Structure formats: C-alpha cells, structure tokens
Short mmCIF file of C-alpha atoms and ligand atoms in Angstrom, two decimals:
data_model
loop_
_atom_site.label_atom_id
_atom_site.label_comp_id
_atom_site.label_asym_id
_atom_site.label_seq_id
_atom_site.Cartn_x
_atom_site.Cartn_y
_atom_site.Cartn_z
CA MET A 1 -0.08 0.05 -0.24
CA ASN A 2 2.73 2.39 -0.97
CA PRO A 3 2.43 5.87 -1.71
CA ILE A 4 1.64 5.94 -6.04
CA PRO A 5 5.15 4.61 -7.39
CA TRP A 6 7.71 8.42 -9.07
CA TYR A 7 7.79 7.53 -12.26
CA LEU A 8 4.56 6.93 -13.27
CA LEU A 9 3.65 11.03 -12.23
CA PRO A 10 5.21 13.27 -15.30
CA ASP A 11 8.69 13.84 -15.34
CA ASN A 12 8.51 17.32 -14.04
CA SER A 13 6.11 16.24 -10.89
CA THR A 14 7.25 17.94 -7.34
CA VAL A 15 5.46 17.95 -4.24
CA GLY A 16 3.67 21.27 -3.50
CA PRO A 17 3.66 23.08 0.11
CA SER A 18 0.15 21.51 1.60
CA GLY A 19 1.52 17.68 -0.09
CA GLN A 20 -0.20 18.26 -3.37
CA LEU A 21 0.72 17.08 -6.58
CA ILE A 22 2.11 20.19 -8.53
CA ILE A 23 2.92 19.50 -12.72
CA GLY A 24 4.79 21.51 -14.73
CA GLY A 25 4.96 24.05 -11.91
CA CYS A 26 1.13 24.07 -12.04
CA ASP A 27 -0.59 22.97 -8.60
CA THR A 28 -2.87 19.89 -9.62
CA LEU A 29 -5.92 21.74 -7.20
CA GLU A 30 -6.11 24.81 -8.48
CA LEU A 31 -6.13 23.43 -12.30
CA ALA A 32 -8.77 21.31 -10.92
CA ALA A 33 -10.48 24.64 -9.86
CA GLU A 34 -9.95 26.51 -12.79
CA PHE A 35 -10.44 24.01 -15.51
CA GLY A 36 -12.82 21.69 -13.82
CA THR A 37 -12.93 18.03 -14.06
CA PRO A 38 -11.80 16.24 -15.30
CA VAL A 39 -9.19 17.02 -17.27
CA PHE A 40 -6.16 16.42 -18.91
CA VAL A 41 -3.12 17.99 -17.50
CA TYR A 42 0.10 17.18 -19.38
CA ASP A 43 3.78 18.29 -18.62
CA GLU A 44 4.70 19.72 -21.84
CA ASP A 45 8.32 19.61 -21.09
CA HIS A 46 7.18 16.07 -20.47
CA LEU A 47 6.01 15.69 -24.15
CA ARG A 48 9.59 17.86 -25.34
CA ASP A 49 12.02 15.28 -24.14
CA ARG A 50 10.24 12.43 -25.36
CA CYS A 51 10.35 13.97 -29.47
CA ARG A 52 13.63 14.72 -28.44
CA GLN A 53 14.84 10.99 -27.60
CA ALA A 54 13.04 10.07 -30.90
CA VAL A 55 14.89 12.50 -32.97
CA ASP A 56 18.06 12.45 -31.10
CA ALA A 57 17.85 8.33 -32.24
CA PHE A 58 16.51 8.98 -36.09
CA GLY A 59 16.67 12.55 -37.04
CA ARG A 60 14.12 13.32 -39.51
CA HIS A 61 12.33 9.77 -39.32
CA ALA A 62 11.43 10.68 -36.58
CA THR A 63 7.72 10.49 -36.84
CA TYR A 64 4.40 11.10 -33.96
CA ALA A 65 1.30 8.79 -34.55
CA THR A 66 -1.10 11.28 -34.00
CA LYS A 67 -3.34 8.58 -32.65
CA ALA A 68 -2.51 8.40 -29.35
CA PHE A 69 -3.14 12.03 -28.60
CA LEU A 70 -3.60 14.59 -31.17
CA CYS A 71 -5.04 18.66 -31.07
CA THR A 72 -2.87 21.56 -32.95
CA ALA A 73 -0.38 22.58 -30.10
CA MET A 74 0.23 18.84 -29.57
CA ALA A 75 0.82 18.68 -33.65
CA LYS A 76 3.14 22.24 -33.44
CA LEU A 77 4.75 21.11 -30.27
CA VAL A 78 5.83 17.55 -32.31
CA HIS A 79 7.35 19.63 -35.43
CA GLU A 80 8.82 22.06 -33.39
CA GLU A 81 10.89 19.37 -31.45
CA GLY A 82 11.21 17.88 -35.20
CA MET A 83 9.41 15.60 -35.90
CA ARG A 84 7.23 14.84 -38.72
CA LEU A 85 3.25 13.81 -38.29
CA ASP A 86 1.74 10.02 -39.10
CA VAL A 87 -1.92 11.03 -39.82
CA ALA A 88 -3.90 7.94 -39.96
CA THR A 89 -7.58 9.01 -41.15
CA GLY A 90 -8.79 12.89 -43.00
CA GLY A 91 -9.46 13.93 -39.83
CA GLU A 92 -6.26 13.08 -38.67
CA LEU A 93 -4.57 15.26 -41.53
CA ALA A 94 -7.17 17.96 -41.92
CA VAL A 95 -5.79 19.00 -37.40
CA ALA A 96 -2.72 18.41 -38.74
CA LEU A 97 -3.14 20.81 -40.96
CA ALA A 98 -4.79 22.98 -39.61
CA ALA A 99 -1.87 23.04 -37.55
CA ASP A 100 0.62 24.45 -39.65
CA ILE A 101 2.27 21.70 -40.17
CA PRO A 102 4.18 21.69 -43.38
CA PRO A 103 2.19 18.91 -45.30
CA THR A 104 5.42 17.22 -46.54
CA ASP A 105 6.41 16.15 -43.08
CA LEU A 106 2.83 14.66 -42.89
CA VAL A 107 2.67 10.49 -43.22
CA LEU A 108 -0.45 9.19 -44.26
CA HIS A 109 -1.75 5.57 -43.03
CA GLY A 110 -4.49 3.67 -43.27
CA ASN A 111 -5.79 0.47 -44.38
CA ASN A 112 -8.46 1.81 -45.45
CA LYS A 113 -8.35 5.11 -46.67
CA SER A 114 -10.45 5.72 -48.93
CA ARG A 115 -10.67 8.07 -52.25
CA ARG A 116 -11.66 11.21 -50.55
CA GLU A 117 -8.92 10.41 -48.17
CA LEU A 118 -6.35 10.27 -50.78
CA ALA A 119 -7.52 12.71 -53.02
CA GLU A 120 -7.53 16.23 -50.17
CA ALA A 121 -4.15 13.48 -48.79
CA LEU A 122 -2.59 14.19 -52.52
CA ASP A 123 -4.09 17.97 -53.06
CA ALA A 124 -2.20 19.08 -50.24
CA GLY A 125 0.76 17.47 -50.93
CA VAL A 126 1.56 15.02 -48.26
CA GLY A 127 5.45 13.63 -47.60
CA ARG A 128 4.06 10.08 -47.83
CA ILE A 129 1.99 7.90 -47.94
CA VAL A 130 2.35 4.71 -46.84
CA VAL A 131 0.07 1.99 -48.69
CA ASP A 132 -1.99 -1.14 -47.28
CA SER A 133 -3.68 -2.54 -50.68
CA PHE A 134 -3.95 -3.37 -54.11
CA GLU A 135 -7.04 -1.30 -53.81
CA GLU A 136 -4.98 1.83 -52.40
CA LEU A 137 -3.02 1.45 -55.31
CA ASP A 138 -5.43 1.14 -58.16
CA ARG A 139 -7.10 4.27 -56.06
CA ILE A 140 -4.00 6.50 -55.97
CA GLU A 141 -2.91 5.37 -59.79
CA SER A 142 -6.96 6.63 -60.46
CA LEU A 143 -5.94 10.31 -58.93
CA VAL A 144 -2.50 10.78 -59.90
CA THR A 145 -3.23 12.67 -62.75
CA GLU A 146 -0.89 12.21 -65.60
CA GLY A 147 2.39 14.75 -66.11
CA ALA A 148 1.62 15.40 -62.54
CA THR A 149 4.53 14.44 -59.70
CA PRO A 150 3.89 10.80 -58.49
CA PRO A 151 3.32 10.66 -54.56
CA LYS A 152 6.24 9.18 -52.40
CA VAL A 153 5.02 6.09 -50.93
CA LEU A 154 6.27 2.44 -48.69
CA LEU A 155 4.30 0.21 -48.97
CA ARG A 156 2.60 -1.80 -45.53
CA LEU A 157 4.20 -4.70 -44.82
CA THR A 158 3.35 -7.94 -42.20
CA PRO A 159 6.26 -9.47 -41.37
CA GLY A 160 4.35 -12.65 -39.32
CA ILE A 161 5.52 -11.72 -36.18
CA LYS A 162 3.17 -12.18 -33.43
CA ALA A 163 4.60 -9.37 -30.28
CA GLU A 164 3.58 -9.99 -26.75
CA THR A 165 0.37 -7.47 -26.45
CA HIS A 166 -3.02 -7.89 -26.04
CA GLU A 167 -4.80 -9.10 -29.17
CA PHE A 168 -6.69 -6.54 -29.93
CA ILE A 169 -3.67 -3.93 -30.66
CA THR A 170 -1.16 -6.48 -31.87
CA THR A 171 -0.92 -6.17 -35.98
CA GLY A 172 2.27 -7.53 -37.28
CA GLN A 173 0.85 -11.45 -37.55
CA ASP A 174 -0.17 -12.95 -40.62
CA ASP A 175 -3.75 -13.19 -39.60
CA SER A 176 -4.01 -8.88 -40.45
CA LYS A 177 -6.56 -6.95 -41.60
CA PHE A 178 -3.11 -4.80 -41.72
CA GLY A 179 -0.46 -4.52 -45.14
CA PHE A 180 0.96 -7.16 -47.58
CA THR A 181 2.36 -10.25 -45.65
CA VAL A 182 5.34 -11.15 -46.68
CA SER A 183 5.60 -14.67 -46.12
CA SER A 184 2.70 -15.30 -48.60
CA GLY A 185 4.84 -13.78 -51.37
CA ILE A 186 2.00 -10.97 -51.87
CA ALA A 187 5.00 -8.45 -50.13
CA THR A 188 6.58 -9.36 -53.30
CA GLN A 189 3.77 -8.86 -56.01
CA ALA A 190 3.15 -6.08 -54.65
CA VAL A 191 6.55 -4.40 -54.25
CA GLN A 192 6.43 -5.40 -58.15
CA ARG A 193 3.42 -3.51 -58.90
CA ALA A 194 4.14 0.06 -57.07
CA SER A 195 8.11 -0.22 -58.32
CA ALA A 196 5.97 -0.65 -62.41
CA SER A 197 3.67 1.94 -61.68
CA ASP A 198 4.37 5.63 -63.16
CA SER A 199 1.70 6.82 -60.05
CA VAL A 200 3.83 6.22 -56.79
CA GLU A 201 7.59 6.48 -56.45
CA LEU A 202 8.07 3.90 -53.80
CA ILE A 203 10.51 4.54 -51.26
CA GLY A 204 10.50 1.78 -48.74
CA VAL A 205 8.79 -0.22 -46.69
CA HIS A 206 6.88 0.08 -43.05
CA CYS A 207 5.68 -2.47 -40.14
CA HIS A 208 4.36 -2.24 -37.25
CA ILE A 209 3.87 -5.28 -35.52
CA GLY A 210 1.84 -3.18 -32.07
CA SER A 211 1.73 -1.45 -29.56
CA GLN A 212 2.49 -1.62 -26.01
CA VAL A 213 5.13 -4.36 -26.97
CA PHE A 214 7.41 -4.27 -23.78
CA GLN A 215 10.02 -6.52 -24.90
CA VAL A 216 12.00 -4.80 -27.84
CA ASP A 217 13.41 -7.71 -28.74
CA ASN A 218 10.24 -8.87 -30.89
CA PHE A 219 11.01 -5.48 -32.76
CA ALA A 220 14.46 -6.88 -33.56
CA LYS A 221 12.93 -9.74 -34.62
CA ALA A 222 10.49 -7.62 -36.67
CA LEU A 223 13.67 -6.23 -38.05
CA GLU A 224 15.69 -8.40 -39.50
CA VAL A 225 12.33 -10.25 -41.42
CA MET A 226 11.80 -6.77 -42.67
CA GLY A 227 15.83 -6.39 -43.48
CA ARG A 228 16.15 -9.56 -45.04
CA PHE A 229 13.14 -8.24 -47.46
CA ALA A 230 14.36 -4.81 -47.66
CA GLU A 231 17.65 -5.95 -49.03
CA PRO A 232 17.65 -6.45 -52.93
CA LEU A 233 15.53 -4.29 -53.28
CA ASN A 234 17.08 -1.32 -52.47
CA LEU A 235 14.98 1.14 -51.01
CA PRO A 236 16.24 4.10 -48.92
CA GLU A 237 13.26 4.32 -46.22
CA LEU A 238 12.72 1.38 -43.79
CA VAL A 239 10.28 2.48 -41.32
CA ILE A 240 9.79 -0.10 -38.27
CA GLY A 241 6.36 1.37 -36.72
CA GLY A 242 5.68 2.05 -33.40
CA GLY A 243 4.99 0.17 -30.15
CA LEU A 244 6.84 0.46 -27.62
CA GLY A 245 5.20 -0.04 -24.13
CA VAL A 246 4.71 2.08 -21.12
CA ALA A 247 4.87 0.96 -17.36
CA TYR A 248 1.22 2.02 -16.46
CA ILE A 249 1.19 0.26 -13.13
CA GLU A 250 3.27 -0.69 -10.39
CA GLY A 251 6.08 -3.30 -10.52
CA GLU A 252 6.16 -2.51 -14.73
CA GLU A 253 8.58 -1.29 -16.40
CA ALA A 254 9.80 -0.01 -20.12
CA ALA A 255 12.64 0.92 -22.50
CA THR A 256 13.33 4.82 -23.05
CA ILE A 257 12.66 5.85 -26.27
CA SER A 258 16.43 6.69 -26.69
CA GLN A 259 17.16 2.50 -25.50
CA TRP A 260 14.29 1.30 -27.42
CA GLY A 261 16.56 3.55 -30.53
CA THR A 262 19.80 1.58 -29.45
CA THR A 263 18.09 -1.77 -29.56
CA LEU A 264 17.12 -1.11 -33.03
CA LYS A 265 19.96 0.78 -34.65
CA LYS A 266 21.57 -2.10 -33.30
CA ALA A 267 19.64 -4.60 -34.97
CA ALA A 268 19.35 -3.04 -38.33
CA ALA A 269 23.68 -3.47 -38.01
CA ASP A 270 23.66 -7.01 -37.48
CA VAL A 271 21.08 -7.32 -40.33
CA GLY A 272 22.58 -5.31 -42.61
CA ILE A 273 20.23 -2.97 -43.06
CA THR A 274 21.65 -0.17 -45.05
CA SER A 275 18.14 2.20 -45.96
CA GLU A 276 17.51 5.06 -43.58
CA LEU A 277 15.10 3.91 -39.91
CA GLY A 278 12.30 5.45 -38.90
CA ILE A 279 10.41 4.61 -36.49
CA GLU A 280 6.44 6.13 -35.47
CA PRO A 281 6.11 6.39 -32.13
CA GLY A 282 2.87 7.71 -29.98
CA ARG A 283 1.87 6.03 -26.80
CA SER A 284 5.85 6.45 -25.73
CA ILE A 285 5.65 9.92 -26.47
CA THR A 286 2.46 11.56 -25.27
CA ALA A 287 1.46 8.00 -22.21
CA ALA A 288 3.16 9.35 -19.14
CA ALA A 289 3.49 12.72 -19.51
CA ALA A 290 -0.53 12.94 -18.96
CA VAL A 291 -2.81 12.76 -15.35
CA THR A 292 -6.06 12.82 -15.47
CA LEU A 293 -7.41 14.23 -12.40
CA TYR A 294 -11.38 13.68 -11.06
CA GLU A 295 -13.75 14.94 -8.71
CA ALA A 296 -14.80 11.84 -6.06
CA GLY A 297 -18.74 12.23 -6.07
CA THR A 298 -19.87 9.01 -3.97
CA ILE A 299 -18.49 6.99 -1.84
CA LYS A 300 -19.88 4.03 -0.68
CA HIS A 301 -18.65 0.89 1.27
CA LEU A 302 -20.50 -2.13 0.84
CA GLU A 303 -19.78 -4.14 4.18
CA GLY A 304 -17.76 -7.37 2.78
CA ILE A 305 -17.84 -6.55 -0.71
CA ARG A 306 -16.09 -3.67 -1.82
CA THR A 307 -15.30 0.21 -2.02
CA TYR A 308 -16.85 2.04 -4.95
CA LEU A 309 -16.16 5.04 -5.63
CA ALA A 310 -17.65 6.76 -8.68
CA VAL A 311 -15.91 10.23 -9.90
CA ASP A 312 -17.14 12.61 -12.72
CA GLY A 313 -15.89 10.93 -15.54
CA GLY A 314 -15.40 7.09 -17.05
CA MET A 315 -15.12 5.22 -19.81
CA SER A 316 -16.06 8.19 -21.64
CA ASP A 317 -12.49 9.75 -20.61
CA ASN A 318 -10.41 6.64 -20.59
CA PRO A 319 -12.03 3.71 -22.99
CA ARG A 320 -8.84 1.58 -22.36
CA PRO A 321 -9.32 -0.33 -19.23
CA VAL A 322 -13.09 -1.87 -20.48
CA LEU A 323 -11.87 -2.56 -24.06
CA TYR A 324 -8.46 -4.13 -23.40
CA GLY A 325 -8.53 -4.63 -19.16
CA SER A 326 -6.31 -1.87 -18.84
CA GLY A 327 -4.27 -1.67 -15.55
CA TYR A 328 -3.60 2.05 -14.51
CA GLU A 329 -3.00 3.38 -10.99
CA THR A 330 -4.78 5.90 -8.51
CA PHE A 331 -3.81 8.82 -6.09
CA LEU A 332 -4.80 11.25 -4.39
CA ALA A 333 -4.21 14.95 -5.19
CA ARG A 334 -4.34 16.72 -2.03
CA ASP A 335 -1.63 14.38 -0.48
CA ILE A 336 0.98 12.95 -2.96
CA ALA A 337 3.04 11.05 -0.89
CA ALA A 338 0.57 9.69 1.55
CA GLU A 339 0.43 6.03 1.78
CA ARG A 340 -2.40 4.54 0.50
CA THR A 341 -4.29 1.61 2.88
CA LEU A 342 -7.98 1.83 0.85
CA THR A 343 -8.84 -0.39 -1.43
CA ALA A 344 -11.48 0.75 -4.56
CA LYS A 345 -13.46 0.20 -7.30
CA VAL A 346 -12.84 3.38 -9.32
CA VAL A 347 -15.63 3.41 -11.46
CA GLY A 348 -17.64 6.08 -13.35
CA LYS A 349 -20.83 8.06 -14.20
CA HIS A 350 -21.97 6.27 -17.21
CA CYS A 351 -24.60 4.07 -17.17
CA GLU A 352 -23.31 0.72 -17.00
CA SER A 353 -21.34 -1.44 -14.86
CA GLY A 354 -18.78 -2.41 -16.87
CA ASP A 355 -17.65 1.47 -16.85
CA VAL A 356 -14.44 0.74 -14.54
CA LEU A 357 -11.74 2.89 -14.57
CA VAL A 358 -9.47 0.77 -11.71
CA ARG A 359 -10.15 -1.74 -11.02
CA GLU A 360 -8.47 -2.44 -7.06
CA GLY A 361 -7.14 1.68 -7.29
CA LYS A 362 -4.97 2.47 -3.96
CA LEU A 363 -5.84 5.65 -2.15
CA PRO A 364 -5.11 7.07 1.32
CA ALA A 365 -8.10 6.20 3.41
CA SER A 366 -8.36 10.12 4.13
CA VAL A 367 -10.16 9.59 0.60
CA LYS A 368 -13.73 12.04 0.34
CA VAL A 369 -16.44 12.99 -1.37
CA GLY A 370 -14.84 16.51 -3.53
CA ASP A 371 -11.69 15.08 -2.95
CA ILE A 372 -9.21 15.41 -6.54
CA ILE A 373 -8.42 11.99 -8.03
CA GLY A 374 -5.58 11.71 -10.63
CA THR A 375 -4.57 8.27 -12.58
CA PRO A 376 -1.62 9.16 -14.04
CA VAL A 377 -0.49 7.68 -17.74
CA THR A 378 -3.38 9.07 -19.74
CA GLY A 379 -1.77 10.73 -22.02
CA ALA A 380 -1.96 8.46 -25.02
CA TYR A 381 -5.12 7.03 -25.83
CA GLY A 382 -8.06 9.07 -23.39
CA HIS A 383 -8.45 11.77 -25.43
CA SER A 384 -8.47 10.38 -28.50
CA MET A 385 -10.74 7.50 -27.86
CA GLY A 386 -12.82 10.15 -25.75
CA SER A 387 -16.39 9.18 -26.19
CA ASN A 388 -19.58 11.75 -25.67
CA TYR A 389 -21.69 8.56 -24.45
CA ASN A 390 -24.12 9.62 -22.29
CA LYS A 391 -23.93 13.02 -24.27
CA VAL A 392 -21.29 13.41 -21.47
CA LEU A 393 -18.77 16.40 -22.96
CA ARG A 394 -15.53 15.92 -23.40
CA PRO A 395 -12.89 17.03 -21.19
CA PRO A 396 -10.73 19.96 -21.77
CA VAL A 397 -6.80 19.39 -21.93
CA VAL A 398 -4.07 21.46 -20.07
CA PHE A 399 -0.16 21.97 -21.14
CA CYS A 400 1.95 22.83 -17.52
CA LYS A 401 5.31 24.59 -18.13
CA ASP A 402 7.22 26.37 -15.96
CA GLY A 403 3.98 26.84 -13.37
CA ASN A 404 1.78 28.45 -16.93
CA ALA A 405 -0.79 26.55 -17.37
CA ARG A 406 -2.19 26.86 -21.00
CA LEU A 407 -6.28 25.81 -22.35
CA VAL A 408 -5.51 23.53 -25.47
CA VAL A 409 -8.60 21.98 -25.91
CA ARG A 410 -11.87 22.51 -23.88
CA ARG A 411 -14.33 21.11 -22.47
CA GLU A 412 -17.38 20.49 -24.60
CA THR A 413 -20.73 22.53 -24.20
CA TYR A 414 -23.94 21.80 -24.35
CA ASP A 415 -24.37 23.54 -27.81
CA ASP A 416 -21.11 21.33 -29.25
CA LEU A 417 -23.34 18.41 -28.27
CA LEU A 418 -26.27 19.96 -31.02
CA ALA A 419 -23.96 20.90 -33.18
CA THR A 420 -24.39 18.24 -36.33
CA ASP A 421 -28.16 17.81 -34.79
CA LEU A 422 -30.85 19.50 -37.44
CA GLY A 423 -33.63 18.66 -36.08
N1 LIG B 1 2.03 3.43 -36.51
C1 LIG B 1 1.03 2.48 -37.08
C2 LIG B 1 0.82 2.33 -38.17
C3 LIG B 1 0.50 2.49 -36.08
O1 LIG B 1 -0.87 1.48 -35.94
C4 LIG B 1 0.01 2.68 -34.28
C5 LIG B 1 -1.15 2.90 -33.03
C6 LIG B 1 1.45 3.44 -34.11
C7 LIG B 1 2.22 3.62 -35.23
C8 LIG B 1 1.69 4.21 -32.84
O2 LIG B 1 1.80 3.03 -31.99
P1 LIG B 1 1.97 3.53 -30.11
O3 LIG B 1 3.76 4.01 -30.09
O4 LIG B 1 1.83 4.42 -29.71
O5 LIG B 1 1.71 2.17 -29.81
N2 LIG B 1 -5.99 1.54 -28.84
C9 LIG B 1 -4.65 1.23 -28.54
C10 LIG B 1 -3.78 1.18 -29.18
C11 LIG B 1 -3.76 0.92 -30.62
C12 LIG B 1 -3.33 1.17 -31.66
C13 LIG B 1 -2.99 1.18 -32.93
N3 LIG B 1 -2.21 1.96 -33.80
C14 LIG B 1 -4.80 1.27 -26.66
O6 LIG B 1 -5.04 1.83 -26.56
O7 LIG B 1 -3.62 0.59 -26.26
#
C-alpha cells in the first residue's frame, strides 16, 4: 500500500507546500478548480523530452503517431521538436493541416483509406503515403493525373511477428487486416506492382507489429524479417512503426525511447540494413506525460464486498480499461506522498456496471467526497478515443510548463453536443 510510485507521474512533478501534486510548476488542485474536472493535464516539457529522444535517435525519420493524442497544440509541439506526423484518417490530416504543419512532413496511414482521403492527401501534398493494399494502389493510380509528380509511397508489410500484447493491438502477425504479407509472397507482388507504376514513387517499406510491446527484441525480430525482405530492393527507407510499451502500474518497467532506438539501430546494423531507419512512436511520447484529474462524487462501502468510488468521468474519457482490461493507478491530488491503504473500485458516471477506470484503485484512507483523484499515464489513447457516451462533455486539455497552465482544448458544451443535430 505504497504511495503512488513517482516514476508513473510526469517528469516535472513535485510536491507542493501542503503535500499536493504539482505538474510543470502548476498546482493540480488549482488546475481542477480553474478548469473543472475531469481534465487532462500534460507536462509540456515531458512531451518535448520524449520527442527529443526520438529525434536524437532517428533524426527526421522520427514520426509521431497522432492517433495517440492530437490537437493543434500537440501537432505544433511535436513538429517544433523536429518530428514528422503520421495521420491515419482525413480527420487527423485536417487537424495537422489546421496546425500549419508543412504537408511534406505528414505521412498518411490507414488500412482502408478512402478515395476522398487519398485525394485530400494528394491535394495537400503529403510527404509520404503508406500503402496498405492493392485496392489502394488502384485508387492512387486513378487519382494521380498524367504529368503530376507521383507521391512518395512506402508499402506496409506484415512481417509475421506476433508481439506479446493485447490481441486487439497486435498487428504484425500474418492473420491481420493490415498490410501485405511477407511470407505468402504478396509483399513481393506489391513491390513489383508499385515499382512498375508511373503513379507512385516507391521509396520504402514499413511495418508496425503492435502496440504496448514491452519486449524490445520483438522489434529486432521484425527488423530481421524486414531487412531480409528489403535488402535486394535497395529502397532508401525502412520504417519499423511504433509500439514501444510504457509502464502504467506499479512494478511495470519499460525501455526508454533512447534505449529502444539503440536496440533498433544495433539490430538493423546486425542484419546489414542500409536503408534509413524510421520509427513512429505514439504512446511512448504522450502516455506518461499526462494525468487525468477527477472529482470524487460518491464513496460507497459495501461491507464484506468492496468500496466503490465514483468519479465525474469514466469510460468516455478513458475507454482502455473497458476495451483492453488495462490497469491504472490512482492518487489523491492533495496528499501525493500518502500511503494508500484503502482499495476501491474507481468507477465512472456512465449507466453501466462495466464503466470501470481502475479495478483495484489504491488511495489514502482519508479520501472523501469532493477530493481530487488522479490517474497517471493517461496521455495516450484516452482523449483520442474518448466519446460523448451519455452525452457527457469531453474534458479539456491543459499543457503545463514552468508554472503556466495553457488551455489547449476547452471542455465541450451542450451546444457542441447539438452542433450536428439538425432536428
Ligand atoms: N504506427 C502505426 C502504423 C500504428 O498503427 C500505430 C498505432 C502507431 C504507429 C503508434 O503506436 P504506439 O507507439 O502508440 O504503440 N488504442 C490502443 C492502441 C492502438 C494502436 C494503434 N496503432 C491502446 O489504447 O492501447
């Protein structure tokens, strides 16, 4: 029943004068009072540090996977730090363009890009398209007019590597909706087709074996398969995707982006890969940079059964526990170093029993209604996968740095909920 492990909190976390959690110089209790709860609080310098690790290791081939968390402030931040941006839909592309990211620094992804999305990307002049299927090559060919500069493309390959992670987020195994399978020879056909086409310029191959992968040797295995495949092709770029795992709960340990980079580069050298190597981290850039703050609204002690602590958010701001059974920790913002002797099931406010945020949340026994409760490591795939279930308003996002709190996404309003409702 230890205090919340410090390493799960954002880098620039400190303890305030009354024992409260400070992030990026900002008092979390004051943030909750000013912006309301739930609220996503990011440590801006933590985000910048993770981008720098990626850029130090891979230079301009470090690409941020925006699906982990995207708003215009985030797009600008990662680009300022020297990263390219991976966008996987027309919507992500639109947000990146709204942030004035130069289109040549955008990479378009997706396993079923529509004709419209491809047309938007071509019109914008995105730097790279990662092609996932023959149908997509057909669509691109039909869109690229004669005489136009062909877009640079990479082919997404499925290297046949099964990473140890949740089955919903493994993608590198042969039985996958993504990419061209290496083992069946389809990948070779795709290379022949793309090389022969006047409508695309084939510049590389790509794979992404899965997400929340702790064992970095899984990536080394993928590199071996990719390297063997790519060697005779002599293509300039080889991208190994994202997927580096992060620690969410006490006891979990993960490699840093720098360590991941060193492992990948060594594995690439061992296999004799001469193409420039690229990565696409999402979670490892953003996850640990943020905490979500909630207000405790109900505490229900069921004698001999358990304690329920209900907060003012839930599966609409963090669907990961419900979707993947993901574990999280809890803390009491006003007493961050306190022993956590109470175990409570931290639940949300949605109308279903499955609406759980933390199955066995540990909190100090002094916790009471009205307290600000936090969950660390909620900076990836929380805000981005959030919903309006029960017509709950999506929370705001605040970036904290050197004592300044910058509201980068405001809380939704009832008017926002009705904005698309035509009656
Ligand atoms: N590149 C590609 C092609 C991807 O599909 C993904 C993630 C990434 C990069 C970034 O992966 P990361 O570094 O974030 O692991 N919603 C799930 C994760 C889905 C990941 C989808 N693709 C979750 O909350 O765990």
